[in-house]
mmCIF file of C-alpha atoms in Angstrom:
data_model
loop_
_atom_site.group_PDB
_atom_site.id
_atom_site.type_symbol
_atom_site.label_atom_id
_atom_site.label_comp_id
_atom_site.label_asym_id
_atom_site.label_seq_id
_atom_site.Cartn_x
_atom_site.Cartn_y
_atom_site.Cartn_z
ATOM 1 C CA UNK T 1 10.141 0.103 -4.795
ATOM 2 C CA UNK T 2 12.049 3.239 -6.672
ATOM 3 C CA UNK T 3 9.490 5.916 -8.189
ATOM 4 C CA UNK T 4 11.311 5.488 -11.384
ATOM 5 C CA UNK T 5 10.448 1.723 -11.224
ATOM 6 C CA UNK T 6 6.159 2.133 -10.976
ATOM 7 C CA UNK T 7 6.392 5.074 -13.945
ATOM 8 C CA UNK T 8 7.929 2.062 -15.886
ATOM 9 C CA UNK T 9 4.656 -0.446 -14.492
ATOM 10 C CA UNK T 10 2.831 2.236 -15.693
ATOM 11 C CA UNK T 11 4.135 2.563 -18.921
ATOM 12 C CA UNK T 12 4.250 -1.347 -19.252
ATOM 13 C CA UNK T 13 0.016 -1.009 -18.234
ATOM 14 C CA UNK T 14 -0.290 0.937 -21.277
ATOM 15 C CA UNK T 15 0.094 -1.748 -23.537
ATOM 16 C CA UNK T 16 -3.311 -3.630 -22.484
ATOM 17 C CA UNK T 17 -4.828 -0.937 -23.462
ATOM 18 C CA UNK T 18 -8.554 -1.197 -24.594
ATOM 19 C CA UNK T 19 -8.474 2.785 -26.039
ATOM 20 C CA UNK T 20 -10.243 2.585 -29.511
ATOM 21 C CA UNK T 21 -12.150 5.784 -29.415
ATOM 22 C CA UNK T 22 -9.433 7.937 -27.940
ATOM 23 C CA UNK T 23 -6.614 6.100 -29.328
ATOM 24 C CA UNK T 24 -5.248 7.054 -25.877
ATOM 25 C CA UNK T 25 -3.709 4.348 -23.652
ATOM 26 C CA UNK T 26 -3.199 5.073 -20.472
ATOM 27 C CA UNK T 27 -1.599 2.886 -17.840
ATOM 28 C CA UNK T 28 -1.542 3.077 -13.904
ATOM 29 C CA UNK T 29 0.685 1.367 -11.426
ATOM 30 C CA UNK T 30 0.089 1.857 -7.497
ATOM 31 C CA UNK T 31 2.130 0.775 -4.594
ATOM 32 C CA UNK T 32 -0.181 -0.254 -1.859
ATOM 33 C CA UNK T 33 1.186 0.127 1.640
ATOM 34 C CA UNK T 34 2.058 -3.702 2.102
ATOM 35 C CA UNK T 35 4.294 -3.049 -0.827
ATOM 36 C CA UNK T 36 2.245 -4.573 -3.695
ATOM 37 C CA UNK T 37 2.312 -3.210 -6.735
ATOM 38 C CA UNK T 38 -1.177 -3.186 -8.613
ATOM 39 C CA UNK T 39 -1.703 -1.968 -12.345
ATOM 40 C CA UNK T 40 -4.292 -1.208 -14.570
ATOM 41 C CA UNK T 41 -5.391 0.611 -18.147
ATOM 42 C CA UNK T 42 -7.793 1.990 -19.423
ATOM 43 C CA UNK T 43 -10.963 0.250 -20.374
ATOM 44 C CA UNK T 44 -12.874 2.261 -23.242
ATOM 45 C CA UNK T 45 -16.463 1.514 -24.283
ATOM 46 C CA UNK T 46 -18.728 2.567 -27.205
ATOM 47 C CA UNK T 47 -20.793 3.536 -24.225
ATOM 48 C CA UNK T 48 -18.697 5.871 -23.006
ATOM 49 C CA UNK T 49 -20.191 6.497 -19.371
ATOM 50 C CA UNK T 50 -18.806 2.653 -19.331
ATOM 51 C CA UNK T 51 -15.367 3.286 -19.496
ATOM 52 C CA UNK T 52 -12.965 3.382 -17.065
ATOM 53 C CA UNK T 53 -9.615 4.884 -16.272
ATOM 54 C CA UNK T 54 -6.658 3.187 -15.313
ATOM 55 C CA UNK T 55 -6.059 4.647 -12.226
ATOM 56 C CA UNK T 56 -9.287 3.321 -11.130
ATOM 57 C CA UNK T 57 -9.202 0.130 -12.466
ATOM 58 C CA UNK T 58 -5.410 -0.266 -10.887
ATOM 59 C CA UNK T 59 -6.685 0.653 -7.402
ATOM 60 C CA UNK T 60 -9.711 -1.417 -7.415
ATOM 61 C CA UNK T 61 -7.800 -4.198 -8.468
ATOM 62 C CA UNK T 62 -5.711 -3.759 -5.736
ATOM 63 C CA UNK T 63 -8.830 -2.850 -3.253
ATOM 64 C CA UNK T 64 -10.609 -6.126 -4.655
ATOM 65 C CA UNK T 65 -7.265 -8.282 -3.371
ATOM 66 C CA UNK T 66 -7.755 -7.127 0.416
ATOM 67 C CA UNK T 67 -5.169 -3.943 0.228
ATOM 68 C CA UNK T 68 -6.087 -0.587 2.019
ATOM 69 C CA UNK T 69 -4.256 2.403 1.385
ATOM 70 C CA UNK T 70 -1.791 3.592 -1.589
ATOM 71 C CA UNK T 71 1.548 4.529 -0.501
ATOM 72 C CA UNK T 72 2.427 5.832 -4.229
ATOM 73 C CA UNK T 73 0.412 5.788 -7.833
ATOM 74 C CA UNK T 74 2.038 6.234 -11.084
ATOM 75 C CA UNK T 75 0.097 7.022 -14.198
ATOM 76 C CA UNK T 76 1.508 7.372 -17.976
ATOM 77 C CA UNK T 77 0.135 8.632 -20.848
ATOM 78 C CA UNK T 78 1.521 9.466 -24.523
ATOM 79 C CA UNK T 79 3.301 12.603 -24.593
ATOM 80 C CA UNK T 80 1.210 15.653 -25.829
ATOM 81 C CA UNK T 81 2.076 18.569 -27.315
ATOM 82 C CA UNK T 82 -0.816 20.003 -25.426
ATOM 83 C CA UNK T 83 -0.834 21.077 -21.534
ATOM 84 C CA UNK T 84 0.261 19.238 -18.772
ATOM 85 C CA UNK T 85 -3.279 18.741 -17.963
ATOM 86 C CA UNK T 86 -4.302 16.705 -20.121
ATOM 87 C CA UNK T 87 -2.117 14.511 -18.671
ATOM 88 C CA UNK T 88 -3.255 14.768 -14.919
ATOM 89 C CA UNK T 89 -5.827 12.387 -13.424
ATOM 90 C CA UNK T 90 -9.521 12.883 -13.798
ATOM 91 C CA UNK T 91 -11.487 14.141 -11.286
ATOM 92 C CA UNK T 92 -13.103 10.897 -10.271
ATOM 93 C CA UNK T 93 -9.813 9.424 -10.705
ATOM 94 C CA UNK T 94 -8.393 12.080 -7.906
ATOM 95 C CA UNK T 95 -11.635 11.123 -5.725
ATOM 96 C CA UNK T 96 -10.608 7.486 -5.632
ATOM 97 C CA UNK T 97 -7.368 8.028 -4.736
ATOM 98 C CA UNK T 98 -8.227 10.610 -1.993
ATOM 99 C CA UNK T 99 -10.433 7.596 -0.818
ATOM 100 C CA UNK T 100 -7.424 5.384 -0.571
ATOM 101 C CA UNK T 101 -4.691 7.511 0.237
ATOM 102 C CA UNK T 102 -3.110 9.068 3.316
ATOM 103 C CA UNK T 103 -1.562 12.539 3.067
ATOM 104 C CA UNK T 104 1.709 11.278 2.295
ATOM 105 C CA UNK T 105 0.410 9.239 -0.204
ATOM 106 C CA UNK T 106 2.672 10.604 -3.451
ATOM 107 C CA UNK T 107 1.152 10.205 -7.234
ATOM 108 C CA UNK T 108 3.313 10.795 -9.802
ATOM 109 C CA UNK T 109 1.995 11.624 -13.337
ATOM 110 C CA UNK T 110 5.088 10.282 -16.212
ATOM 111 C CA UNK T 111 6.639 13.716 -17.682
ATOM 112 C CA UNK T 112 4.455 16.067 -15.106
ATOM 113 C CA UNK T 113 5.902 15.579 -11.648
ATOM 114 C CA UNK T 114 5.253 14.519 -8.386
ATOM 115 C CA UNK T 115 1.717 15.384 -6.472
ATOM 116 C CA UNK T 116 -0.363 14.849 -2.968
ATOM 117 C CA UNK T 117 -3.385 13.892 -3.033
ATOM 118 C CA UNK T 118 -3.758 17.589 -1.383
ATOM 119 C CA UNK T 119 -2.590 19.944 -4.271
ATOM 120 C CA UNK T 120 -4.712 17.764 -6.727
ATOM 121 C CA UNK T 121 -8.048 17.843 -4.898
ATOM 122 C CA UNK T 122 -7.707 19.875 -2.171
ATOM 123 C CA UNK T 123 -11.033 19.587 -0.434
ATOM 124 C CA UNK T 124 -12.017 15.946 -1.416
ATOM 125 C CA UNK T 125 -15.539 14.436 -0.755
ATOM 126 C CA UNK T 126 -16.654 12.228 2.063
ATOM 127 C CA UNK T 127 -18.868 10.926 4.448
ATOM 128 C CA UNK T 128 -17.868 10.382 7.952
ATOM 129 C CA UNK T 129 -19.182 7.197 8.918
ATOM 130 C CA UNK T 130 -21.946 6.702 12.014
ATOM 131 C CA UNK T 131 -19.931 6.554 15.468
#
């Protein structure tokens, strides 16, 4: 699948949107490495330790239908007049993916650019499991 082709999954995600607080859909599509594509949006609550991103929610759908590791991630937001970073994926968000990606792994944020997993959280948490 193209890059340009997940931004537009992404952008597509957007419109399920459940953003009523923020009144700021977001939408996520990932390419695992089988070559499914996986989206999700984000899921607000008037709780808000409840909600949940969209790059989250698209990567655990994908996790939840047997799929391993993300070979790309695209993630779209409206355009802001702001910074670039408020754009960018949130820190859980980046520990997810690190989870579920490989170094190669490429995330593109719609109007930003193109990232690894590396330059957005360089020194990611983890466990290394009992040998």
């Amino acid at each position: 699948m193209k890059n340009d082709e997940l931004i537009i999954q992404a952008r597509d995600a957007k419109d399920f949107s459940y953003s009523p607080y923020s009144n700021f859909p977001v939408g996520a599509a990932v390419e695992m490495d089988s070559g499914k594509v996986f989206t999700g949006t984000n899921i607000e609550n008037a709780s808000y330790g409840l909600t949940i991103c969209a790059e989250r929610v698209a990567i655990f759908n994908a996790i939840s239908q047997g799929e391993s590791r993300i070979k790309r991630i695209a993630v779209s937001c409206p355009p802001t007049e702001g910074s670039a970073n408020s754009l960018m994926p949130c820190g859980a968000c980046r520990q997810v993916i690190a989870e579920f990606s490989t170094p190669a792994t490429i995330i593109t944020v719609d109007g930003v650019g193109e990232f690894k997993i590396n330059d957005l959280l360089p020194q990611a948490f983890e466990i290394q499991p009992d040998q």
